[in-house]
CSV table of C-alpha atoms in Angstrom, one decimal:
chain,number,residue,atom,x,y,z
O,1,MET,CA,92.4,77.7,83.0
O,2,THR,CA,90.6,79.9,84.6
O,3,ARG,CA,87.7,78.6,86.7
O,4,THR,CA,83.9,79.6,86.0
O,5,PRO,CA,82.8,82.2,88.8
O,6,MET,CA,80.5,80.0,90.1
O,7,ALA,CA,83.0,77.1,90.6
O,8,ALA,CA,85.6,79.5,92.0
O,9,VAL,CA,82.6,81.1,94.8
O,10,TRP,CA,81.2,77.5,95.4
O,11,GLU,CA,85.1,76.6,96.1
O,12,GLU,CA,85.6,79.6,99.0
O,13,LEU,CA,82.6,78.3,99.8
O,14,GLY,CA,83.5,75.0,101.3
O,15,GLY,CA,81.2,73.4,98.8
O,16,ASP,CA,81.8,69.9,97.2
O,17,PRO,CA,82.9,70.5,93.4
O,18,ALA,CA,80.3,66.9,92.6
O,19,LEU,CA,76.9,69.4,93.2
O,20,LEU,CA,78.6,72.1,90.2
O,21,PRO,CA,76.9,70.5,87.8
O,22,GLY,CA,73.4,70.4,88.6
O,23,VAL,CA,73.6,74.0,88.4
O,24,SER,CA,71.9,75.0,85.1
O,25,THR,CA,72.1,79.0,83.7
O,26,VAL,CA,69.7,80.6,82.1
O,27,ALA,CA,71.4,83.0,79.7
O,28,ARG,CA,69.3,86.7,78.1
O,29,ALA,CA,71.5,89.0,76.1
O,30,GLY,CA,71.3,92.4,77.7
O,31,ALA,CA,71.0,92.1,81.0
O,32,LEU,CA,73.4,93.6,83.9
O,33,GLU,CA,75.0,94.5,80.5
O,34,ALA,CA,78.1,96.9,81.6
O,35,ALA,CA,82.1,97.2,81.3
O,36,LEU,CA,82.5,94.9,83.8
O,37,PRO,CA,81.8,91.2,84.1
O,38,VAL,CA,78.8,92.1,86.4
O,39,ARG,CA,76.2,89.2,84.9
O,40,ALA,CA,79.0,86.9,85.8
O,41,LEU,CA,79.4,88.0,89.3
O,42,ALA,CA,74.8,88.2,90.1
O,43,ARG,CA,75.4,84.6,88.3
O,44,ALA,CA,77.6,83.5,90.8
O,45,CYS,CA,76.5,85.2,93.9
O,46,VAL,CA,72.5,84.0,93.0
O,47,GLY,CA,73.6,80.3,91.7
O,48,ALA,CA,76.4,79.5,94.6
O,49,CYS,CA,73.2,80.3,97.2
O,50,ALA,CA,70.6,78.6,95.5
O,51,LEU,CA,73.0,75.6,95.3
O,52,ALA,CA,73.7,75.5,99.1
O,53,ALA,CA,70.3,76.0,99.9
O,54,ALA,CA,69.4,72.8,97.9
O,55,GLU,CA,72.4,71.3,99.9
O,56,LEU,CA,71.4,71.8,103.7
O,57,GLY,CA,67.7,71.3,102.2
O,58,ALA,CA,68.4,67.6,100.8
O,59,ARG,CA,70.5,67.2,103.6
O,60,ARG,CA,67.5,67.4,106.3
O,61,ALA,CA,64.3,66.3,103.8
O,62,GLY,CA,66.7,63.0,103.8
O,63,LEU,CA,66.4,63.2,100.1
O,64,ALA,CA,68.8,61.0,97.6
O,65,ARG,CA,70.1,63.8,95.6
O,66,VAL,CA,70.3,67.3,96.2
O,67,PRO,CA,67.3,69.0,93.8
O,68,ARG,CA,68.9,71.2,90.8
O,69,VAL,CA,69.3,75.0,90.5
O,70,SER,CA,68.8,77.0,88.0
O,71,VAL,CA,69.7,80.3,87.6
O,72,ASP,CA,68.1,82.8,84.9
O,73,ASP,CA,69.5,86.2,84.1
O,74,GLY,CA,66.4,87.3,84.0
O,75,ALA,CA,65.4,86.6,87.6
O,76,VAL,CA,68.4,87.5,88.3
O,77,ALA,CA,68.7,91.0,86.3
O,78,THR,CA,65.5,91.8,87.2
O,79,ALA,CA,66.5,91.3,90.9
O,80,PHE,CA,69.5,93.2,91.3
O,81,VAL,CA,67.7,96.3,91.2
O,82,SER,CA,64.9,95.6,93.7
O,83,GLU,CA,65.0,99.1,95.3
O,84,ARG,CA,64.0,100.6,91.9
O,85,HIS,CA,60.9,98.2,91.0
O,86,LEU,CA,59.0,98.5,93.9
O,87,ARG,CA,56.4,100.0,94.1
O,88,ILE,CA,54.1,101.2,97.4
O,89,ASP,CA,50.3,101.7,96.5
O,90,GLY,CA,51.9,103.1,92.8
O,91,ARG,CA,54.7,105.1,94.2
O,92,ALA,CA,58.6,104.9,93.2
O,93,PRO,CA,60.8,104.9,96.3
O,94,LEU,CA,63.5,108.1,96.2
O,95,ASN,CA,66.6,106.1,96.3
O,96,PHE,CA,69.8,108.6,96.7
O,97,ALA,CA,68.6,111.7,98.2
O,98,PRO,CA,69.5,115.3,96.9
O,99,LEU,CA,73.5,115.4,98.7
O,100,SER,CA,73.8,111.3,97.5
O,101,ARG,CA,75.3,111.9,94.5
O,102,PHE,CA,78.8,112.6,92.6
O,103,TRP,CA,80.1,116.5,93.3
O,104,ARG,CA,82.9,118.3,91.0
O,105,THR,CA,86.0,119.3,93.2
O,106,ALA,CA,89.2,121.3,92.1
O,107,ASP,CA,91.4,118.6,91.2
O,108,GLY,CA,88.4,115.6,90.1
O,109,TRP,CA,85.2,114.0,91.8
O,110,VAL,CA,83.7,113.2,95.4
O,111,ARG,CA,80.4,111.3,96.0
O,112,THR,CA,78.7,112.1,99.0
O,113,HIS,CA,75.9,109.5,100.8
O,114,ALA,CA,73.5,111.6,102.6
O,115,ASN,CA,70.4,109.1,102.4
O,116,TYR,CA,69.9,109.2,106.6
O,117,PRO,CA,69.2,112.7,108.2
O,118,ARG,CA,72.5,112.2,110.7
O,119,HIS,CA,74.8,111.9,107.0
O,120,ARG,CA,73.1,114.5,105.9
O,121,ALA,CA,73.6,116.6,108.8
O,122,ARG,CA,77.2,115.2,109.5
O,123,LEU,CA,77.9,116.3,105.7
O,124,LEU,CA,77.1,119.7,106.1
O,125,ASP,CA,78.4,120.6,109.8
O,126,ALA,CA,81.9,119.5,108.1
O,127,LEU,CA,81.6,121.2,105.1
O,128,GLY,CA,81.1,124.5,107.2
O,129,ALA,CA,77.2,124.8,105.5
O,130,ALA,CA,73.8,125.9,106.5
O,131,ASP,CA,71.8,122.9,107.9
O,132,ASP,CA,69.1,123.8,105.1
O,133,ALA,CA,71.9,123.9,102.6
O,134,SER,CA,70.4,123.1,99.0
O,135,PRO,CA,72.7,121.0,95.9
O,136,GLU,CA,73.5,124.4,95.0
O,137,ASP,CA,75.0,125.5,97.8
O,138,VAL,CA,77.0,121.7,98.9
O,139,ALA,CA,78.1,122.5,94.7
O,140,ALA,CA,79.5,126.0,95.3
O,141,LEU,CA,81.5,125.2,98.6
O,142,LEU,CA,83.2,121.9,97.1
O,143,ALA,CA,84.3,123.0,93.3
O,144,GLY,CA,87.2,124.8,95.0
O,145,ARG,CA,88.2,122.4,97.1
O,146,SER,CA,90.0,118.3,96.2
O,147,ALA,CA,88.6,115.4,96.7
O,148,ARG,CA,91.0,114.3,99.4
O,149,GLU,CA,90.8,116.6,102.0
O,150,ILE,CA,87.5,116.4,101.4
O,151,GLU,CA,86.9,112.9,101.9
O,152,GLU,CA,89.5,113.0,104.9
O,153,THR,CA,87.2,116.2,106.5
O,154,VAL,CA,83.8,114.4,106.1
O,155,TYR,CA,84.6,111.0,107.1
O,156,ALA,CA,86.4,113.0,110.0
O,157,ALA,CA,83.3,114.4,111.2
O,158,GLY,CA,81.6,111.0,111.0
O,159,GLY,CA,80.1,111.8,107.2
O,160,LEU,CA,80.1,109.7,104.0
O,161,ALA,CA,82.1,111.0,101.2
O,162,VAL,CA,84.7,109.4,98.7
O,163,ALA,CA,87.1,110.8,95.6
O,164,LEU,CA,87.2,109.2,93.0
O,165,ARG,CA,90.2,106.4,92.4
O,166,THR,CA,91.4,105.0,88.7
O,167,PRO,CA,92.0,101.3,89.7
O,168,LYS,CA,95.6,101.5,89.8
O,169,GLU,CA,95.4,104.0,92.3
O,170,TRP,CA,92.9,101.8,94.7
O,171,SER,CA,95.3,98.8,93.9
O,172,ALA,CA,98.1,101.2,95.4
O,173,HIS,CA,96.1,102.5,98.1
O,174,ALA,CA,96.7,100.7,101.8
O,175,GLN,CA,94.0,99.5,101.9
O,176,GLY,CA,93.4,97.6,98.9
O,177,LEU,CA,96.6,96.2,99.3
O,178,ALA,CA,95.2,95.4,103.2
O,179,LEU,CA,92.4,93.9,100.8
O,180,ALA,CA,94.4,92.1,98.0
O,181,GLN,CA,96.1,89.7,101.1
O,182,ARG,CA,92.4,88.5,101.9
O,183,PRO,CA,89.8,86.0,100.3
O,184,LEU,CA,86.7,86.8,98.8
O,185,VAL,CA,84.8,84.5,101.9
O,186,GLU,CA,86.7,84.3,105.0
O,187,TRP,CA,86.1,82.3,107.7
O,188,ASP,CA,86.7,81.9,111.2
O,189,GLY,CA,86.6,78.7,113.3
O,190,PRO,CA,87.2,75.0,114.0
O,191,ALA,CA,88.9,75.2,110.5
O,192,GLY,CA,91.3,78.1,110.9
O,193,ARG,CA,91.0,81.6,109.8
O,194,TYR,CA,90.3,82.2,106.4
O,195,ARG,CA,89.4,78.6,105.7
O,196,PRO,CA,86.1,77.0,104.9
O,197,VAL,CA,86.5,72.4,106.6
O,198,ASP,CA,85.8,70.1,104.1
O,199,PRO,CA,82.1,69.8,102.8
O,200,GLY,CA,80.3,67.7,105.2
O,201,GLY,CA,82.3,68.9,108.2
O,202,SER,CA,84.0,66.3,109.8
O,203,ALA,CA,82.6,64.2,107.5
O,204,GLY,CA,84.0,63.5,104.0
O,205,PRO,CA,82.6,65.1,100.7
O,206,ALA,CA,81.7,61.4,99.5
O,207,GLU,CA,79.3,61.2,102.8
O,208,GLN,CA,77.5,64.5,102.3
O,209,ALA,CA,74.3,65.0,100.0
O,210,GLY,CA,74.9,63.3,96.5
O,211,PRO,CA,75.6,65.2,93.2
O,212,THR,CA,72.7,67.6,92.2
O,213,ASP,CA,69.9,65.3,90.1
O,214,PRO,CA,71.0,66.2,86.4
O,215,GLY,CA,67.5,64.6,85.6
O,216,GLY,CA,67.8,61.1,87.1
O,217,ALA,CA,71.6,60.5,86.8
O,218,GLY,CA,73.2,58.7,90.2
O,219,GLY,CA,74.0,60.5,93.6
O,220,HIS,CA,75.6,59.9,96.2
O,221,GLU,CA,75.2,56.5,98.4
O,222,GLY,CA,74.0,58.1,101.9
O,223,ALA,CA,72.9,60.9,100.8
O,224,GLY,CA,69.7,61.1,102.7
O,225,ARG,CA,70.9,60.9,106.2
O,226,ALA,CA,68.8,63.3,108.4
O,227,ALA,CA,71.1,66.5,110.1
O,228,ARG,CA,72.2,66.4,113.8
O,229,GLY,CA,73.2,69.3,114.4
O,230,PRO,CA,71.8,72.3,116.9
O,231,GLY,CA,68.5,73.5,116.7
O,232,LEU,CA,68.1,72.0,113.1
O,233,GLY,CA,66.1,68.6,113.0
O,234,GLU,CA,64.6,66.6,109.8
O,235,LEU,CA,62.1,68.6,107.5
O,236,SER,CA,59.1,67.0,106.3
O,237,GLY,CA,57.6,66.6,102.7
O,238,ASP,CA,54.6,68.7,102.5
O,239,GLY,CA,54.7,72.1,100.7
O,240,ALA,CA,57.6,73.5,99.1
O,241,LEU,CA,61.4,72.6,100.7
O,242,LEU,CA,62.6,75.1,103.0
O,243,PRO,CA,65.8,74.1,103.9
O,244,ALA,CA,66.1,76.7,106.6
O,245,SER,CA,62.5,76.1,108.5
O,246,GLY,CA,63.5,76.3,112.5
O,247,VAL,CA,66.1,78.3,111.8
O,248,ARG,CA,66.4,81.2,114.3
O,249,VAL,CA,67.9,84.8,112.5
O,250,LEU,CA,68.5,87.5,114.6
O,251,ASP,CA,69.3,90.1,112.0
O,252,LEU,CA,71.2,93.1,112.5
O,253,THR,CA,71.7,94.5,109.6
O,254,ARG,CA,70.3,97.6,107.5
O,255,VAL,CA,71.0,99.0,103.8
O,256,ILE,CA,71.6,97.2,101.2
O,257,ALA,CA,73.7,93.7,101.6
O,258,GLY,CA,72.8,92.1,105.1
O,259,PRO,CA,68.7,92.6,104.7
O,260,VAL,CA,69.4,91.1,101.1
O,261,ALA,CA,71.0,88.0,102.7
O,262,THR,CA,68.5,87.9,105.8
O,263,ARG,CA,65.0,88.2,103.4
O,264,THR,CA,66.9,85.4,101.2
O,265,LEU,CA,67.0,83.3,104.7
O,266,ALA,CA,63.0,84.1,105.5
O,267,LEU,CA,62.5,82.9,101.9
O,268,LEU,CA,64.1,79.5,103.1
O,269,GLY,CA,62.3,79.2,106.0
O,270,ALA,CA,63.8,80.8,108.7
O,271,ASP,CA,62.2,82.6,111.4
O,272,VAL,CA,64.3,86.4,110.8
O,273,LEU,CA,63.7,89.0,113.8
O,274,ARG,CA,65.5,92.2,112.5
O,275,VAL,CA,66.4,94.2,115.6
O,276,ASP,CA,67.4,98.1,115.6
O,277,ALA,CA,67.7,101.0,118.1
O,278,PRO,CA,64.4,103.0,118.4
O,279,GLN,CA,67.1,106.6,118.0
O,280,LEU,CA,68.0,104.9,114.1
O,281,PRO,CA,64.7,105.1,112.5
O,282,GLU,CA,65.0,103.1,108.8
O,283,ASP,CA,63.9,104.5,105.1
O,284,LEU,CA,61.3,103.1,105.2
O,285,ASP,CA,60.7,102.6,101.2
O,286,ALA,CA,64.5,100.3,102.6
O,287,HIS,CA,62.5,98.1,104.8
O,288,ALA,CA,59.8,98.0,102.4
O,289,ASP,CA,62.5,96.6,99.7
O,290,THR,CA,63.9,94.2,101.8
O,291,GLY,CA,61.8,93.6,105.2
O,292,PHE,CA,59.9,89.8,103.4
O,293,GLY,CA,59.2,87.2,104.9
O,294,LYS,CA,61.3,88.5,108.0
O,295,ARG,CA,59.3,90.5,111.3
O,296,SER,CA,61.1,93.3,112.9
O,297,THR,CA,61.4,94.7,116.6
O,298,LEU,CA,62.7,98.0,118.4
O,299,LEU,CA,65.3,97.2,121.4
O,300,ASP,CA,68.1,99.6,122.9
O,301,LEU,CA,71.2,97.3,123.4
O,302,ALA,CA,71.0,99.8,126.5
O,303,ALA,CA,68.2,100.0,128.4
O,304,ASP,CA,66.5,96.6,126.8
O,305,ARG,CA,69.9,93.8,126.8
O,306,ARG,CA,68.2,91.3,129.0
O,307,ALA,CA,65.2,91.2,126.1
O,308,PHE,CA,68.4,91.3,123.7
O,309,ASP,CA,70.1,88.3,124.7
O,310,GLU,CA,67.1,86.0,125.6
O,311,LEU,CA,66.4,86.3,122.0
O,312,LEU,CA,70.9,85.6,121.8
O,313,ALA,CA,70.4,82.4,123.3
O,314,SER,CA,68.2,80.1,121.7
O,315,ALA,CA,69.1,81.7,117.8
O,316,ASP,CA,71.5,79.7,115.5
O,317,VAL,CA,72.2,82.6,112.8
O,318,VAL,CA,73.7,86.6,113.4
O,319,VAL,CA,73.9,88.8,110.8
O,320,THR,CA,75.2,91.9,111.1
O,321,GLY,CA,76.2,94.7,109.0
O,322,TYR,CA,76.9,98.0,111.0
O,323,ARG,CA,80.4,99.5,110.8
O,324,PRO,CA,83.3,97.1,112.0
O,325,GLY,CA,83.7,97.8,116.1
O,326,ALA,CA,79.9,99.7,117.0
O,327,LEU,CA,78.2,96.4,118.2
O,328,ASP,CA,81.5,95.5,120.6
O,329,ARG,CA,81.0,97.8,123.4
O,330,PHE,CA,78.0,96.2,123.7
O,331,GLY,CA,79.9,92.7,123.6
O,332,LEU,CA,78.7,91.8,120.4
O,333,SER,CA,81.9,91.4,118.4
O,334,PRO,CA,81.7,88.5,116.2
O,335,GLU,CA,84.3,86.8,118.9
O,336,ALA,CA,82.4,87.4,121.1
O,337,LEU,CA,79.5,86.0,120.4
O,338,ALA,CA,81.0,83.3,119.3
O,339,GLU,CA,83.0,81.9,121.9
O,340,ARG,CA,79.4,82.5,123.9
O,341,ARG,CA,78.0,80.6,122.1
O,342,PRO,CA,79.9,77.5,120.3
O,343,GLY,CA,77.3,76.2,118.3
O,344,LEU,CA,76.1,79.6,116.7
O,345,VAL,CA,77.0,81.0,113.2
O,346,VAL,CA,78.0,84.8,113.0
O,347,ALA,CA,78.0,86.7,109.8
O,348,GLN,CA,79.1,89.8,109.6
O,349,VAL,CA,79.3,92.4,106.4
O,350,SER,CA,81.1,95.6,106.3
O,351,ALA,CA,82.2,98.0,103.1
O,352,TRP,CA,85.5,98.3,103.4
O,353,GLY,CA,86.6,94.7,105.4
O,354,THR,CA,87.6,94.9,109.3
O,355,TYR,CA,91.5,95.2,108.8
O,356,GLY,CA,93.7,98.3,107.3
O,357,PRO,CA,93.0,101.6,107.6
O,358,TRP,CA,89.8,101.8,106.3
O,359,GLY,CA,88.5,99.2,108.6
O,360,GLY,CA,86.6,101.4,110.5
O,361,ARG,CA,84.2,104.0,107.9
O,362,ARG,CA,81.5,103.3,107.6
O,363,GLY,CA,80.0,102.8,103.6
O,364,PHE,CA,77.6,101.9,101.0
O,365,ASP,CA,78.1,100.4,97.3
O,366,SER,CA,77.4,103.6,95.4
O,367,LEU,CA,81.4,104.7,97.5
O,368,VAL,CA,82.6,101.8,96.9
O,369,GLN,CA,82.4,102.1,93.4
O,370,VAL,CA,84.1,105.0,93.9
O,371,ALA,CA,87.6,104.1,95.4
O,372,THR,CA,87.5,100.9,93.9
O,373,GLY,CA,88.0,102.5,90.5
O,374,ILE,CA,85.1,100.9,89.2
O,375,ALA,CA,83.4,104.2,88.4
O,376,VAL,CA,86.2,105.5,86.4
O,377,THR,CA,86.0,101.9,84.2
O,378,GLU,CA,82.5,102.4,83.6
O,379,GLY,CA,82.9,106.3,82.6
O,380,SER,CA,86.0,107.8,82.7
O,381,PRO,CA,88.1,110.1,85.3
O,382,GLU,CA,86.3,112.9,83.4
O,383,ARG,CA,82.4,111.6,83.7
O,384,PRO,CA,82.5,108.5,86.6
O,385,GLY,CA,79.8,105.8,85.8
O,386,ALA,CA,78.3,103.4,87.7
O,387,LEU,CA,77.4,99.7,88.0
O,388,PRO,CA,73.9,99.2,86.0
O,389,ALA,CA,73.0,97.7,89.4
O,390,GLN,CA,74.2,98.0,93.3
O,391,ALA,CA,76.1,94.8,92.3
O,392,LEU,CA,78.2,94.4,95.0
O,393,ASP,CA,75.2,95.1,97.8
O,394,HIS,CA,73.0,92.7,95.8
O,395,GLY,CA,76.3,89.9,94.8
O,396,THR,CA,77.8,90.1,98.8
O,397,GLY,CA,74.7,90.0,100.0
O,398,TYR,CA,73.8,86.9,97.8
O,399,LEU,CA,77.3,85.8,99.3
O,400,LEU,CA,76.1,86.2,103.1
O,401,ALA,CA,73.0,84.3,102.6
O,402,ALA,CA,75.0,80.9,101.5
O,403,ALA,CA,77.4,81.6,103.4
O,404,VAL,CA,75.2,81.3,106.3
O,405,LEU,CA,73.8,78.2,104.8
O,406,ARG,CA,76.7,76.4,104.0
O,407,ALA,CA,77.9,77.0,108.1
O,408,LEU,CA,74.4,75.2,108.9
O,409,THR,CA,74.9,72.1,106.8
O,410,GLU,CA,78.7,72.5,108.2
O,411,ARG,CA,76.9,72.1,111.6
O,412,THR,CA,75.0,69.0,111.3
O,413,GLU,CA,77.5,67.2,111.2
O,414,SER,CA,80.1,69.0,113.5
O,415,GLY,CA,77.9,70.3,115.7
O,416,HIS,CA,80.4,73.8,115.4
O,417,GLY,CA,79.6,77.1,114.6
O,418,ARG,CA,81.1,79.5,112.0
O,419,VAL,CA,82.2,83.3,112.0
O,420,VAL,CA,82.2,84.6,108.2
O,421,ARG,CA,82.9,87.9,107.0
O,422,LEU,CA,82.4,89.7,103.5
O,423,ALA,CA,83.0,92.8,103.0
O,424,LEU,CA,81.8,95.3,99.1
O,425,ALA,CA,85.4,96.4,99.2
O,426,ARG,CA,86.3,92.9,98.5
O,427,THR,CA,83.5,91.9,96.4
O,428,ALA,CA,84.8,95.1,93.7
O,429,MET,CA,87.9,93.3,93.7
O,430,TRP,CA,86.7,90.2,92.6
O,431,LEU,CA,84.7,92.3,89.7
O,432,THR,CA,87.5,93.9,88.6
O,433,ASP,CA,90.7,91.7,89.5
O,434,GLY,CA,89.4,88.6,90.2
O,435,ILE,CA,86.1,86.4,87.8
O,436,GLY,CA,88.1,86.6,84.9
O,437,ARG,CA,86.0,86.0,81.6
O,438,ALA,CA,87.7,82.1,80.4
O,439,GLU,CA,86.1,78.8,81.3
O,440,THR,CA,87.0,75.4,81.7
O,441,PRO,CA,85.8,73.3,79.7
O,442,GLY,CA,83.3,70.8,81.5
O,443,ALA,CA,83.3,73.1,84.4
O,444,VAL,CA,80.5,75.6,82.8
O,445,PRO,CA,76.9,74.7,84.4
O,446,ASP,CA,74.6,73.9,81.6
O,447,THR,CA,74.0,77.2,79.7
O,448,SER,CA,70.4,77.3,77.5
O,449,ALA,CA,69.6,80.5,75.8
O,450,GLY,CA,66.6,82.5,76.9
O,451,GLU,CA,64.8,85.6,75.6
O,452,PRO,CA,66.8,88.5,75.5
O,453,TYR,CA,66.2,90.7,78.4
O,454,ASP,CA,64.2,94.0,77.7
O,455,ARG,CA,61.8,93.7,80.2
O,456,PRO,CA,61.3,92.9,84.1
O,457,ASP,CA,57.6,92.2,84.1
O,458,ALA,CA,58.1,88.2,84.3
O,459,TRP,CA,59.8,88.3,87.4
O,460,LEU,CA,57.4,90.9,89.3
O,461,ALA,CA,54.7,90.3,91.6
O,462,GLU,CA,52.1,92.3,93.3
O,463,ARG,CA,50.4,91.4,97.2
O,464,THR,CA,48.9,93.6,99.9
O,465,GLY,CA,50.6,94.2,102.9
O,466,PRO,CA,50.7,96.3,106.0
O,467,VAL,CA,52.4,98.8,104.4
O,468,GLY,CA,50.3,98.8,101.1
O,469,ARG,CA,50.6,97.7,97.7
O,470,LEU,CA,54.0,96.8,96.7
O,471,ARG,CA,55.0,95.8,93.2
O,472,HIS,CA,58.3,94.0,94.4
O,473,ALA,CA,61.0,91.7,91.8
O,474,LEU,CA,60.7,87.8,92.5
O,475,PRO,CA,63.3,86.4,94.6
O,476,PRO,CA,66.0,84.9,92.2
O,477,VAL,CA,67.1,82.1,94.3
O,478,SER,CA,65.7,78.5,92.2
O,479,PHE,CA,65.7,74.9,93.0
O,480,THR,CA,63.3,72.1,92.7
O,481,GLY,CA,60.3,71.8,94.7
O,482,GLY,CA,62.0,75.2,97.1
O,483,PRO,CA,59.6,78.6,97.3
O,484,THR,CA,59.2,81.2,95.1
O,485,ASP,CA,58.0,83.9,97.5
O,486,TRP,CA,57.9,84.9,100.7
O,487,SER,CA,55.3,83.7,103.0
O,488,ARG,CA,55.1,87.2,104.2
O,489,PRO,CA,54.9,90.7,102.9
O,490,PRO,CA,56.6,92.8,104.6
O,491,GLY,CA,55.4,94.5,107.8
O,492,ARG,CA,55.9,98.3,109.3
O,493,TRP,CA,59.2,98.9,110.5
O,494,GLY,CA,59.5,97.9,114.4
O,495,THR,CA,56.5,96.8,115.4
O,496,ASP,CA,56.5,93.2,115.6
O,497,PRO,CA,57.3,91.7,119.5
O,498,ALA,CA,60.8,90.9,120.7
O,499,ARG,CA,60.2,87.4,120.3
O,500,TRP,CA,60.6,84.5,118.6
O,501,ALA,CA,57.5,83.3,116.1
């Protein structure tokens, strides 16, 4: 029998299966409807993240039982399109630039991504188009060329373009074959490559925080021991349970998966400092969507290396989301970071993975959908479609946050850090081939039927901050006693000092 998606993810994270019955779900028809099981993916990613948070919170607060987790389809569906619900002083952001779209080619379709000015410039240069080329100009240039030829030409110029493939074509592609050999959640560390340590680190599962409290059921004895890991102390009983309180997170990520992960860690109490290069400005609307709870600073890693090293010296977690290899020249590869700081948790997210012929390529959710056959499944080879959300980004982001939380829980026992890697394309493969729909009897979390999901209003909030009056999606990560919103709205990009709070 097939495990539930939640059980499968929790196992990949190295979690204790005894905690799974404490997760309940409010199912809502109409949420994230698609040909593929997007709703199941979203539930599993958010649920695993919430359970990892509750587990760490119980460990650090000395609770006898892990708080119950609730996954509401309405909250999840709203958060998975948070960028669409965002309003800044009443204005809706532009999520895709005019040259970020599907294009007809001589033999099919290609999709490009040109939201950032540098990517737009490289795309136009690769196509031999003028700097002020219109979408009509680009369409005319692409119409007579092969999709695969466009893909290779644009990538060779440092731009982003991906030819439409069917699921069968992707499964036979060298990158698809490489991804198929890897787990969804890829670990390095004391337990070896790919494999998480046993739940609770060096201690057995019976010694870690006990099962979630299902309304009064018993837990494991000894569940309330306080954390002993480096940099983490006991949590006080005042206010909301913030499992990541006191955890310092260096955020070296860009849209969307990495910033979603660090936004979630900020929700849970972490001191998250996003660091960007001054010469690589971020889209300010994207920052407004994913900057909740964080601070943002600018550092040139070449010129300001001493300041960065001082931050790194006292960080607990580093999250990276740049193209694989991009940070290596600064000595900031995951392996170099782990060697330099054995207790550090390093989390890396990429589009295509760090291996295979596409391991060094840039990518975005929309492009991964096109390459992996998702666009064909959600539409057809003649008229490609898309998922109802950038679910690869959001789902991978919550999984990345879950992995960080589980690594911190393990560190309270072992004292060791971990390196964890996720890739949008591997998440896509899980969605297309691995989730399944059959469920093992007895392993399904409690599910109740809620009202159909037809409006997001119940999961939206408004607040005023430095960037203006914001309407935003509320966080979907929910457990008893946990936070219900971020402690602060996003500040202005790059304006905070380069120091910990």
